[in-house]
Coordinates of C-alpha atoms in Angstrom, one line a residue:
M1 CA 0.0 0.0 0.0
K2 CA 2.8 2.3 0.9
N3 CA 4.6 1.7 -2.5
K4 CA 1.3 2.4 -4.3
F5 CA 1.0 5.8 -2.5
I6 CA 4.5 6.8 -3.5
Y7 CA 3.7 5.8 -7.1
L8 CA 0.6 7.9 -7.1
L9 CA 2.5 10.9 -5.8
I10 CA 5.1 10.6 -8.5
L11 CA 2.4 10.3 -11.1
F12 CA 0.7 13.4 -9.7
F13 CA 3.8 15.6 -10.0
S14 CA 4.6 14.3 -13.4
L15 CA 1.2 15.3 -14.7
T16 CA 1.3 18.7 -12.9
S17 CA 3.0 21.7 -14.5
C18 CA 6.4 22.4 -12.8
E19 CA 5.5 26.1 -13.1
E20 CA 2.3 25.6 -11.2
Y21 CA 4.0 23.6 -8.6
L22 CA 6.7 26.1 -8.0
D23 CA 4.1 28.9 -7.7
V24 CA 3.3 27.6 -4.2
N25 CA 6.9 28.5 -3.2
E26 CA 6.7 32.1 -4.2
N27 CA 6.6 34.5 -1.3
I28 CA 4.2 37.4 -2.1
D29 CA 5.7 39.4 0.8
A30 CA 9.3 38.9 -0.6
P31 CA 9.0 38.6 -4.4
A32 CA 12.1 37.6 -6.4
K33 CA 11.5 40.5 -8.7
V34 CA 9.6 43.8 -8.4
D35 CA 8.7 46.6 -10.8
G36 CA 11.5 49.1 -11.2
Y37 CA 9.7 52.1 -9.6
L38 CA 9.2 50.2 -6.4
Y39 CA 13.0 50.4 -5.7
L40 CA 12.9 54.2 -6.0
A41 CA 11.7 55.2 -2.5
G42 CA 14.0 52.8 -0.7
V43 CA 17.0 53.7 -2.7
T44 CA 16.4 57.4 -2.2
Q45 CA 15.9 57.2 1.6
Q46 CA 19.3 55.5 2.0
Y47 CA 20.9 58.9 1.6
Q48 CA 20.5 59.3 5.3
E49 CA 23.6 57.1 5.6
L50 CA 25.7 60.0 4.4
F51 CA 25.1 61.6 7.7
Y52 CA 26.5 58.7 9.7
D53 CA 29.9 59.3 8.1
L54 CA 29.7 63.0 8.8
R55 CA 30.4 61.9 12.4
A56 CA 33.9 61.1 11.1
I57 CA 34.4 63.7 8.4
A58 CA 32.9 66.9 9.9
P59 CA 35.5 66.8 12.8
M60 CA 38.4 66.5 10.2
T61 CA 37.2 69.7 8.6
Q62 CA 37.0 71.5 12.0
M63 CA 33.3 72.1 11.4
M64 CA 32.6 69.9 14.4
G65 CA 34.3 68.6 17.5
T66 CA 33.4 65.3 19.0
S67 CA 33.9 63.3 22.1
S68 CA 32.5 60.2 20.3
Y69 CA 34.5 59.8 17.0
S70 CA 37.6 61.2 18.6
N71 CA 40.0 59.1 16.6
F72 CA 38.7 60.7 13.4
A73 CA 38.9 64.2 15.0
S74 CA 42.6 63.3 15.5
H75 CA 42.9 62.2 11.8
Y76 CA 43.1 58.6 12.6
Y77 CA 40.5 55.8 12.5
N78 CA 38.9 53.1 14.7
P79 CA 40.8 49.8 14.0
G80 CA 38.7 46.7 13.4
S81 CA 35.5 48.8 13.2
D82 CA 33.0 49.8 10.5
S83 CA 33.1 53.4 11.8
G84 CA 33.5 55.7 8.8
G85 CA 32.3 53.0 6.4
Q86 CA 28.6 54.0 6.0
I87 CA 29.0 55.6 2.6
W88 CA 30.7 52.4 1.5
R89 CA 27.8 50.3 2.9
M90 CA 25.2 52.6 1.3
T91 CA 26.8 52.4 -2.2
Y92 CA 27.5 48.7 -2.3
W93 CA 24.7 47.3 -0.1
S94 CA 21.9 49.6 1.0
Q95 CA 21.5 51.0 -2.6
G96 CA 23.7 48.5 -4.2
Q97 CA 22.0 45.8 -6.2
N98 CA 18.6 47.5 -5.7
L99 CA 19.8 50.5 -7.6
E100 CA 21.3 48.3 -10.3
N101 CA 18.0 46.5 -10.7
L102 CA 16.1 49.8 -10.9
I103 CA 18.4 51.0 -13.7
N104 CA 18.6 47.7 -15.7
Q105 CA 14.9 46.8 -15.4
S106 CA 13.9 50.3 -16.4
K107 CA 16.2 50.3 -19.4
A108 CA 14.8 46.9 -20.5
A109 CA 11.2 48.2 -20.1
E110 CA 12.2 51.5 -21.9
D111 CA 11.1 53.4 -18.8
W112 CA 13.6 56.1 -19.7
T113 CA 12.7 58.6 -17.0
L114 CA 13.1 56.1 -14.3
A115 CA 16.3 54.8 -15.7
G116 CA 17.7 58.3 -15.9
I117 CA 16.8 59.0 -12.3
G118 CA 18.5 55.8 -11.2
L119 CA 21.7 56.7 -13.2
A120 CA 21.8 60.2 -11.7
M121 CA 21.6 58.7 -8.2
K122 CA 24.3 56.2 -9.0
A123 CA 26.6 58.9 -10.3
F124 CA 26.0 61.0 -7.2
S125 CA 26.7 58.1 -4.8
W126 CA 29.9 56.9 -6.6
D127 CA 31.3 60.4 -6.9
L128 CA 31.0 60.7 -3.1
L129 CA 32.3 57.2 -2.5
T130 CA 35.6 57.7 -4.4
K131 CA 36.2 61.2 -3.0
V132 CA 35.9 59.8 0.5
H133 CA 37.7 56.5 0.0
G134 CA 39.8 56.9 -3.1
E135 CA 40.3 53.6 -4.9
V136 CA 37.2 51.4 -4.9
P137 CA 36.0 48.2 -6.6
M138 CA 33.9 49.4 -9.5
K139 CA 34.1 47.0 -12.5
D140 CA 33.8 44.0 -10.2
A141 CA 31.3 45.6 -7.9
F142 CA 28.2 43.6 -8.9
V143 CA 29.6 40.8 -10.8
P144 CA 28.0 37.6 -9.4
D145 CA 30.0 34.7 -7.9
L146 CA 33.2 36.6 -7.4
L147 CA 35.1 35.8 -4.2
Q148 CA 37.5 38.7 -4.7
H149 CA 36.8 42.2 -6.1
D150 CA 39.7 44.1 -7.7
Y151 CA 40.0 47.8 -7.0
D152 CA 39.8 50.5 -9.7
Y153 CA 42.0 53.6 -9.4
Q154 CA 40.3 56.9 -8.8
K155 CA 41.0 58.4 -12.2
E156 CA 38.9 55.6 -13.8
V157 CA 36.1 56.0 -11.3
Y158 CA 36.0 59.8 -11.9
A159 CA 35.6 59.4 -15.6
Q160 CA 32.9 56.7 -15.1
V161 CA 30.9 59.0 -12.7
R162 CA 30.7 61.6 -15.4
E163 CA 29.7 59.0 -18.0
W164 CA 26.8 57.9 -15.8
A165 CA 25.7 61.5 -15.2
Y166 CA 25.8 62.2 -19.0
E167 CA 23.9 59.0 -19.7
A168 CA 21.3 60.1 -17.1
V169 CA 20.8 63.3 -19.0
E170 CA 20.5 61.5 -22.3
L171 CA 17.8 59.2 -20.9
L172 CA 15.9 61.9 -19.1
E173 CA 15.8 64.0 -22.3
R174 CA 14.6 61.0 -24.3
A175 CA 11.0 60.9 -25.3
D176 CA 9.2 58.7 -22.8
D177 CA 5.6 57.6 -23.7
Q178 CA 5.2 55.4 -20.6
S179 CA 2.2 56.1 -18.5
Y180 CA 3.7 56.3 -15.0
G181 CA 0.7 57.8 -13.2
N182 CA 1.9 58.6 -9.7
K183 CA 4.4 55.7 -9.6
I184 CA 7.4 58.0 -9.8
S185 CA 6.0 61.1 -8.2
D186 CA 4.9 59.2 -5.1
N187 CA 8.3 57.4 -4.7
D188 CA 10.7 60.2 -5.7
F189 CA 11.5 62.0 -2.4
I190 CA 14.0 64.3 -4.0
Y191 CA 12.2 66.0 -7.0
G192 CA 8.8 64.3 -7.1
G193 CA 9.4 63.1 -10.6
D194 CA 10.4 66.5 -12.1
K195 CA 12.5 65.5 -15.0
D196 CA 13.9 69.0 -15.6
K197 CA 15.3 69.1 -12.1
W198 CA 16.8 65.6 -12.3
I199 CA 18.6 66.8 -15.5
K200 CA 20.0 69.8 -13.6
F201 CA 21.0 67.5 -10.7
S202 CA 22.9 65.3 -13.2
Y203 CA 24.9 68.3 -14.4
A204 CA 25.5 69.4 -10.8
I205 CA 27.2 66.0 -10.2
I206 CA 29.5 66.7 -13.1
V207 CA 30.3 70.1 -11.7
R208 CA 31.1 68.7 -8.3
N209 CA 33.2 66.0 -9.8
L210 CA 35.3 68.4 -11.9
A211 CA 35.6 71.0 -9.1
S212 CA 37.8 68.6 -7.1
L213 CA 40.3 68.7 -10.0
T214 CA 41.1 72.4 -9.9
N215 CA 44.6 71.9 -8.7
K216 CA 45.5 69.6 -11.6
T217 CA 48.1 71.1 -13.8
D218 CA 45.8 70.5 -16.8
F219 CA 42.6 71.7 -15.2
S220 CA 42.4 74.8 -17.3
S221 CA 43.0 73.0 -20.6
T222 CA 41.2 69.7 -19.9
Y223 CA 38.4 70.2 -17.3
A224 CA 37.6 73.9 -16.8
Q225 CA 35.3 74.4 -19.8
E226 CA 33.4 71.2 -19.2
L227 CA 32.7 72.4 -15.7
I228 CA 31.6 75.8 -16.8
T229 CA 29.3 74.3 -19.5
A230 CA 27.8 71.8 -17.0
A231 CA 27.2 74.6 -14.4
G232 CA 25.3 76.6 -17.0
K233 CA 22.9 73.6 -17.5
S234 CA 22.7 72.8 -13.8
F235 CA 20.8 74.5 -11.0
Q236 CA 19.4 78.0 -11.8
S237 CA 18.1 79.0 -8.3
P238 CA 17.9 77.6 -4.8
S239 CA 14.5 76.1 -5.7
D240 CA 16.6 73.5 -7.6
D241 CA 18.5 72.4 -4.5
A242 CA 18.6 68.6 -4.1
T243 CA 17.1 67.4 -0.8
V244 CA 15.6 64.2 0.4
K245 CA 12.3 64.7 2.1
I246 CA 11.5 62.6 5.1
G247 CA 8.5 61.7 7.2
G248 CA 9.5 63.2 10.6
G249 CA 6.9 62.7 13.3
S250 CA 9.3 62.9 16.3
Q251 CA 8.2 60.4 19.0
S252 CA 4.9 59.6 17.3
S253 CA 6.8 58.3 14.2
P254 CA 6.3 54.6 13.7
Y255 CA 10.1 54.2 13.1
S256 CA 12.8 56.5 14.6
S257 CA 14.5 56.5 11.2
Y258 CA 11.6 58.5 9.8
N259 CA 13.2 61.4 11.7
N260 CA 16.2 63.3 10.6
F261 CA 19.5 61.8 11.8
W262 CA 20.3 65.1 13.5
G263 CA 16.9 65.7 15.2
T264 CA 16.4 65.4 18.9
A265 CA 14.2 62.2 18.5
R266 CA 17.2 60.1 17.4
R267 CA 19.7 61.7 19.7
N268 CA 22.7 61.3 17.4
L269 CA 24.0 64.8 17.9
S270 CA 23.1 65.0 21.6
Y271 CA 26.1 66.6 23.2
S272 CA 28.8 64.4 21.8
Y273 CA 29.0 66.5 18.7
F274 CA 29.4 70.3 18.9
Q275 CA 30.6 73.3 16.9
H276 CA 34.4 73.5 16.6
E277 CA 36.2 76.7 17.8
Y278 CA 37.4 77.3 14.2
A279 CA 33.8 77.4 12.9
V280 CA 33.0 80.0 15.5
Q281 CA 36.0 82.1 14.6
V282 CA 35.1 82.0 10.9
F283 CA 31.4 82.8 11.4
T284 CA 32.0 85.6 13.9
G285 CA 35.1 87.1 12.3
T286 CA 37.3 86.3 15.4
V287 CA 40.2 84.5 13.8
P288 CA 43.1 85.4 16.2
E289 CA 46.5 86.8 15.4
Y290 CA 49.5 84.6 16.3
E291 CA 53.0 85.8 17.1
L292 CA 55.4 84.8 14.4
G293 CA 58.1 83.7 16.6
T294 CA 56.2 81.7 19.2
G295 CA 52.9 80.9 17.5
D296 CA 51.2 82.2 20.7
K297 CA 48.0 84.2 20.6
I298 CA 48.4 87.8 21.6
I299 CA 46.5 88.9 24.7
G300 CA 45.0 92.3 24.2
G301 CA 42.0 94.5 23.8
N302 CA 39.2 95.4 26.3
N303 CA 36.6 93.0 25.0
P304 CA 36.2 90.2 27.6
Y305 CA 34.4 88.1 25.0
H306 CA 37.5 88.2 22.8
P307 CA 40.6 88.3 25.0
Y308 CA 43.0 87.9 22.1
E309 CA 44.0 90.3 19.4
L310 CA 42.3 89.4 16.2
A311 CA 43.8 89.0 12.7
T312 CA 43.6 92.2 10.8
K313 CA 42.0 90.5 7.8
Q314 CA 38.9 88.5 8.4
I315 CA 37.3 86.8 5.4
I316 CA 33.6 86.2 6.2
T317 CA 32.8 89.0 8.6
D318 CA 34.2 90.9 11.6
T319 CA 33.1 92.0 15.0
L320 CA 31.8 95.5 14.0
V321 CA 28.2 94.3 14.3
N322 CA 26.8 97.8 14.8
Q323 CA 28.0 98.9 11.4
L324 CA 25.7 98.1 8.5
G325 CA 26.6 95.0 6.6
H326 CA 29.2 93.7 9.0
F327 CA 27.1 91.0 10.6
D328 CA 26.5 87.6 8.8
P329 CA 23.2 86.3 10.1
R330 CA 24.0 82.7 9.1
V331 CA 25.9 82.5 12.4
A332 CA 22.5 82.7 14.3
V333 CA 21.2 79.7 12.4
K334 CA 24.0 77.4 11.5
L335 CA 25.8 77.7 14.9
A336 CA 24.3 77.4 18.4
T337 CA 24.3 79.8 21.2
T338 CA 23.3 79.7 24.9
S339 CA 22.4 83.4 24.6
N340 CA 18.6 84.3 25.0
P341 CA 17.6 81.0 26.7
T342 CA 14.0 82.1 27.1
Y343 CA 13.6 83.1 23.4
E344 CA 12.8 86.8 23.8
D345 CA 12.8 89.4 21.0
L346 CA 13.4 86.8 18.2
D347 CA 12.8 89.4 15.5
N348 CA 14.9 92.2 17.1
N349 CA 18.0 92.7 15.0
D350 CA 20.1 94.3 17.8
S351 CA 19.2 91.5 20.2
I352 CA 20.2 88.9 17.6
K353 CA 23.5 90.6 16.9
A354 CA 24.4 90.5 20.6
Y355 CA 24.3 86.7 20.8
K356 CA 27.7 85.2 21.9
Y357 CA 29.1 82.0 20.4
Y358 CA 31.7 79.5 21.7
G359 CA 33.3 76.5 20.1
G360 CA 35.0 73.4 21.5
S361 CA 38.3 71.7 20.7
F362 CA 38.8 68.7 18.5
T363 CA 37.5 66.3 21.2
G364 CA 36.1 68.4 24.0
T365 CA 33.5 71.1 24.5
T366 CA 35.9 73.4 26.2
G367 CA 37.5 75.9 23.8
S368 CA 40.0 78.7 24.4
I369 CA 37.4 81.3 25.3
G370 CA 34.4 79.3 26.5
Q371 CA 32.3 76.2 26.3
A372 CA 30.6 75.0 23.2
P373 CA 26.9 74.3 23.6
S374 CA 25.0 71.4 21.9
Y375 CA 23.6 72.2 18.4
Y376 CA 20.3 72.9 20.1
G377 CA 21.8 75.7 22.3
R378 CA 22.3 74.3 25.8
T379 CA 25.3 72.9 27.6
L380 CA 23.8 69.4 28.2
S381 CA 22.6 66.5 26.3
S382 CA 19.5 67.0 24.1
Q383 CA 16.0 66.5 25.6
Y384 CA 12.7 66.7 23.8
S385 CA 10.5 66.9 27.0
G386 CA 10.4 68.7 30.3
T387 CA 9.8 72.2 31.4
V388 CA 12.9 73.3 29.5
N389 CA 13.7 71.2 26.4
D390 CA 14.9 71.3 22.9
G391 CA 11.6 70.3 21.2
S392 CA 12.1 68.6 17.9
G393 CA 15.3 70.6 17.3
R394 CA 16.0 73.5 15.0
W395 CA 17.2 74.4 11.5
V396 CA 18.6 71.2 9.8
Y397 CA 19.1 69.7 13.2
R398 CA 15.4 69.0 13.4
D399 CA 13.3 65.8 13.3
D400 CA 11.5 66.8 10.1
A401 CA 14.3 68.6 8.3
P402 CA 15.2 67.2 4.9
Y403 CA 18.6 65.8 4.0
I404 CA 20.5 68.3 1.9
L405 CA 22.5 66.6 -0.9
T406 CA 23.8 69.6 -2.9
T407 CA 22.7 73.2 -3.6
Y408 CA 22.7 75.9 -6.1
A409 CA 25.0 77.9 -3.8
E410 CA 27.6 75.1 -3.9
I411 CA 27.5 75.0 -7.7
K412 CA 28.1 78.7 -7.9
F413 CA 31.1 78.5 -5.7
C414 CA 32.5 75.7 -7.8
L415 CA 32.0 77.9 -10.8
A416 CA 33.7 80.9 -9.1
E417 CA 36.7 78.8 -8.3
A418 CA 36.9 77.5 -12.0
Y419 CA 36.7 81.1 -13.3
W420 CA 39.4 82.1 -10.8
K421 CA 41.7 79.4 -12.1
L422 CA 41.2 80.7 -15.6
N423 CA 42.1 84.2 -14.4
Q424 CA 38.6 85.4 -15.3
K425 CA 38.2 87.5 -12.1
P426 CA 35.0 89.4 -12.9
E427 CA 33.1 86.2 -13.8
A428 CA 34.5 84.6 -10.6
F429 CA 33.3 87.6 -8.5
N430 CA 29.8 87.5 -9.9
A431 CA 29.5 83.7 -9.3
F432 CA 30.9 84.3 -5.8
K433 CA 28.3 86.9 -4.9
E434 CA 25.5 84.7 -6.4
G435 CA 26.7 81.8 -4.3
I436 CA 26.4 83.8 -1.0
R437 CA 23.0 85.2 -2.0
A438 CA 21.8 81.7 -2.8
D439 CA 23.1 80.3 0.5
M440 CA 21.2 83.0 2.4
Q441 CA 18.0 81.7 0.7
T442 CA 18.8 78.1 1.4
T443 CA 19.6 78.8 5.0
A444 CA 16.4 80.8 5.6
R445 CA 14.2 78.0 4.1
Y446 CA 14.9 75.7 7.1
I447 CA 14.5 78.2 9.9
S448 CA 12.1 76.9 12.5
T449 CA 11.7 79.8 15.0
G450 CA 11.1 78.9 18.6
N451 CA 8.1 80.1 20.6
E452 CA 8.5 83.6 22.0
G453 CA 9.2 83.5 25.8
S454 CA 9.3 79.6 25.8
A455 CA 12.5 77.6 26.4
T456 CA 11.3 74.7 24.3
G457 CA 13.7 74.7 21.4
G458 CA 13.8 76.2 17.9
D459 CA 15.8 78.9 16.2
K460 CA 16.5 82.1 18.0
I461 CA 15.7 84.3 15.0
T462 CA 12.7 84.8 12.8
T463 CA 12.9 84.3 9.0
G464 CA 12.0 88.0 8.6
A465 CA 14.8 89.2 10.8
F466 CA 17.2 86.8 9.0
N467 CA 16.2 88.2 5.6
D468 CA 16.6 91.8 6.7
L469 CA 20.1 91.1 8.1
S470 CA 21.0 89.1 5.0
Y471 CA 20.1 92.0 2.8
E472 CA 22.4 94.3 4.8
Y473 CA 25.3 91.7 4.7
L474 CA 25.0 91.1 1.0
N475 CA 25.3 94.8 0.4
G476 CA 28.1 95.3 2.9
P477 CA 31.9 95.1 2.6
F478 CA 32.2 91.3 2.6
V479 CA 30.1 90.7 -0.5
N480 CA 29.0 93.3 -2.9
G481 CA 31.4 95.9 -1.5
L482 CA 34.4 93.6 -1.3
T483 CA 37.4 95.2 -2.8
D484 CA 40.2 92.7 -2.2
F485 CA 38.6 89.6 -3.6
T486 CA 40.8 86.5 -3.3
L487 CA 40.6 82.7 -3.7
S488 CA 40.3 82.5 0.1
H489 CA 37.0 84.4 -0.1
I490 CA 35.6 81.8 -2.6
M491 CA 36.7 78.7 -0.7
M492 CA 35.9 80.0 2.8
Q493 CA 32.4 81.2 1.7
K494 CA 31.9 77.8 0.2
W495 CA 32.9 76.2 3.5
V496 CA 30.3 78.3 5.3
A497 CA 27.7 77.4 2.7
L498 CA 28.4 73.7 3.2
Y499 CA 28.3 73.9 6.9
P500 CA 27.8 71.2 8.3
W501 CA 25.7 69.0 6.0
G502 CA 28.3 69.2 3.1
A503 CA 31.4 68.4 5.2
Q504 CA 32.3 65.7 2.7
E505 CA 32.8 68.3 -0.1
A506 CA 34.5 70.7 2.3
W507 CA 36.9 67.9 3.1
V508 CA 37.5 67.4 -0.6
D509 CA 38.5 71.1 -0.9
M510 CA 40.7 71.1 2.2
R511 CA 42.6 68.0 1.0
K512 CA 42.8 69.4 -2.5
Y513 CA 44.7 72.4 -1.1
N514 CA 46.6 70.0 1.2
Y515 CA 45.2 71.6 4.4
D516 CA 47.4 74.6 3.6
I517 CA 50.6 72.7 4.6
A518 CA 53.8 74.3 3.4
F519 CA 55.8 71.8 1.3
A520 CA 58.1 71.9 -1.8
G521 CA 57.2 68.8 -3.8
D522 CA 54.0 67.7 -5.6
A523 CA 52.4 66.8 -2.3
P524 CA 53.3 66.8 1.4
S525 CA 55.4 63.9 2.7
N526 CA 57.4 63.0 5.7
G527 CA 60.3 65.5 5.8
D528 CA 58.5 67.9 3.4
G529 CA 55.6 69.5 5.2
F530 CA 55.6 67.4 8.3
I531 CA 57.5 65.0 10.5
Q532 CA 56.3 62.6 13.2
A533 CA 55.3 65.2 15.8
S534 CA 55.2 68.5 14.0
L535 CA 53.5 70.0 10.9
N536 CA 54.6 73.0 8.9
Q537 CA 51.4 74.9 8.1
K538 CA 51.3 78.2 6.2
I539 CA 50.7 81.3 8.4
D540 CA 47.6 83.4 7.8
S541 CA 49.6 86.3 6.3
D542 CA 50.8 84.0 3.5
P543 CA 48.8 85.1 0.4
S544 CA 48.8 81.5 -0.8
K545 CA 47.0 80.2 2.3
I546 CA 43.4 79.4 1.5
Y547 CA 41.7 78.7 4.8
K548 CA 42.7 81.7 7.1
G549 CA 42.8 80.6 10.7
L550 CA 42.9 76.9 10.0
Y551 CA 45.6 75.0 11.9
L552 CA 45.8 71.2 12.3
A553 CA 46.5 69.6 15.6
P554 CA 50.3 69.3 15.1
A555 CA 50.7 72.9 13.8
Q556 CA 53.0 75.1 15.8
V557 CA 50.5 77.6 17.2
Q558 CA 48.9 78.0 20.5
G559 CA 46.0 75.6 21.1
R560 CA 47.6 73.0 18.7
K561 CA 51.2 71.7 19.0
G562 CA 50.0 68.2 19.4
A563 CA 50.8 65.0 17.4
Y564 CA 48.9 62.5 15.4
N565 CA 48.9 58.8 16.1
I566 CA 52.4 57.4 15.5
R567 CA 51.0 55.2 12.6
N568 CA 50.2 58.4 10.7
E569 CA 53.9 59.1 10.4
G570 CA 53.1 62.8 10.8
S571 CA 50.5 63.1 8.0
P572 CA 46.9 64.2 8.3
S573 CA 44.2 61.9 7.0
Y574 CA 43.5 62.0 3.2
R575 CA 40.9 59.3 3.0
L576 CA 38.6 57.0 5.0
R577 CA 39.6 53.4 5.1
P578 CA 37.3 51.0 3.3
R579 CA 34.5 49.4 5.4
F580 CA 36.2 46.9 7.7
N581 CA 33.6 44.1 7.6
S582 CA 33.5 44.2 3.8
E583 CA 37.1 44.6 2.7
Y584 CA 39.4 43.7 5.6
M585 CA 37.4 40.6 6.4
W586 CA 36.8 39.3 2.8
N587 CA 38.8 41.2 0.2
L588 CA 42.4 41.5 1.7
P589 CA 44.3 40.3 -1.4
S590 CA 42.8 43.2 -3.5
L591 CA 43.5 45.7 -0.7
E592 CA 47.1 44.6 -0.5
K593 CA 47.8 45.3 -4.2
L594 CA 46.9 49.0 -3.9
K595 CA 49.6 51.6 -4.6
P596 CA 51.4 53.8 -3.6
I597 CA 50.4 52.8 -0.1
S598 CA 48.9 49.3 0.4
G599 CA 45.4 49.2 1.6
T600 CA 46.4 46.9 4.4
A601 CA 49.1 49.4 5.7
D602 CA 48.5 51.0 9.1
N603 CA 48.8 54.4 7.4
Y604 CA 46.6 53.7 4.4
H605 CA 44.3 56.5 5.5
T606 CA 47.1 59.0 4.8
S607 CA 47.5 57.8 1.2
I608 CA 46.9 60.9 -0.9
P609 CA 44.2 60.5 -3.6
W610 CA 44.6 61.1 -7.3
F611 CA 42.5 64.2 -7.3
V612 CA 44.9 65.9 -5.0
Y613 CA 48.0 65.4 -7.0
P614 CA 48.8 68.0 -9.7
G615 CA 49.7 65.2 -12.1
E616 CA 49.2 61.4 -12.0
L617 CA 49.3 59.1 -9.0
P618 CA 52.9 58.1 -8.1
E619 CA 53.8 54.4 -8.4

């Protein structure tokens, strides 16, 4: 009887379609294949992972200090850890094959708009990936069944990024007769399916890619005109800024990740990240003077808030706040202050100008003249409840604030630098002024003013007051009335515009100019710019110094005079190491082959990327 039953089962399956039988094994909740548009929302939202790595990068730009990622603030890394590997994870895994599927399936279906959007995002992500990490596996990235993925050198990755961006433009401009309905608009959290804006975004990627090459000896002949042409086809106003919209919801949100990474609900900033003293000096025009012989600050003046003599030439603003146009209102929004704790007179310009700002050191909240507050304006960890609290946060440090990817202002500063390199100073000055004007508009857009008389969080300025003060500043001596226009003005205003959401690109610029280290060769090296426990940084009066007031930890001025980890061999960091649990666990043979410094070397993070060298990467 038993044998007969088995025979009947075999007969049953032989007469039943294999396809019908396999259907019972399909999981409708986890299908093997989905329509291309269904990838879009998930891929887009992965851009929050950029902000994880800002914990490592922002301290290296001296935008932030941190008591958490202190190794990175000291231009080192966390051995055996994935810290600083989130962009890597996003590009290869979180977006990874999902983004590849979106692009490939859309091309096969002739969904040209969707394919173009996917390629634009791919170009953006890979551009950032190689700028942060240098050499990366590109050709082998998504080849199935490989047990080892070879690395591609940065020059090849750069060219491929631009190819993807140009292909995105070509597909987005192609006639598309598909009836998408709301499939794209409901899942595109950047531009809501606006093809024109995606085209502009694609050109913005090209601009950002080429802008990192301005110190190449062949920039003027090979790259400059391409950058200028792309900038003309890119963003035309701050309304084109690329941002990722999020759900928000604070504590009522079904998932904490619906809130902004920097909002109070997720407590990622809390009080372990704070504004660096250098940021305060730049935004308030209080870069100090240093004695040439000793590197010490000079005590002087009758202002108890600024006990040191200040450098004669300040780039962004100065302390003459009562003179028209001398106050930059972005300080009241981008930086935090403990002034006005009860939120009085939030639309009073004189009251706003009287706020005081303090910054911390590389790894602690105590700076040379005071204590840095949290980004919400108090000297304690963030709280979203209680009689006195930080609410949902403020500005882009707020639960429902979007993630900024790139802006019209940034593109204008890239354009200004390119014109400067071509010695087209009038064109550079016009782009410079437009960049500042644009950043004022972008900054104002995210102001979330607190409640008058209530210590429950929010910005300590109204949008109206900010716009009034912006108008004065734009027409003052640091913008429209500027008479000694230099490259420092372009790059430092760009740094301010990127603060702090764009620290990755600010780090690109600082590395491109080699942190203003004084050296004789093509790039700094041990014995030429630094030694184990000392670094030779240009002084502020040097006309070739770009970032006035910037001094790295081993620089020989007061408040620095430290040393990096011995494994750095005296060098600052020039890249983040690849993600540990991807590369150092599974791809060591490929890492070992990298030149000029092996990827397995203790000082691989000091290996200078191709975009920094004036010529080619040395062997």
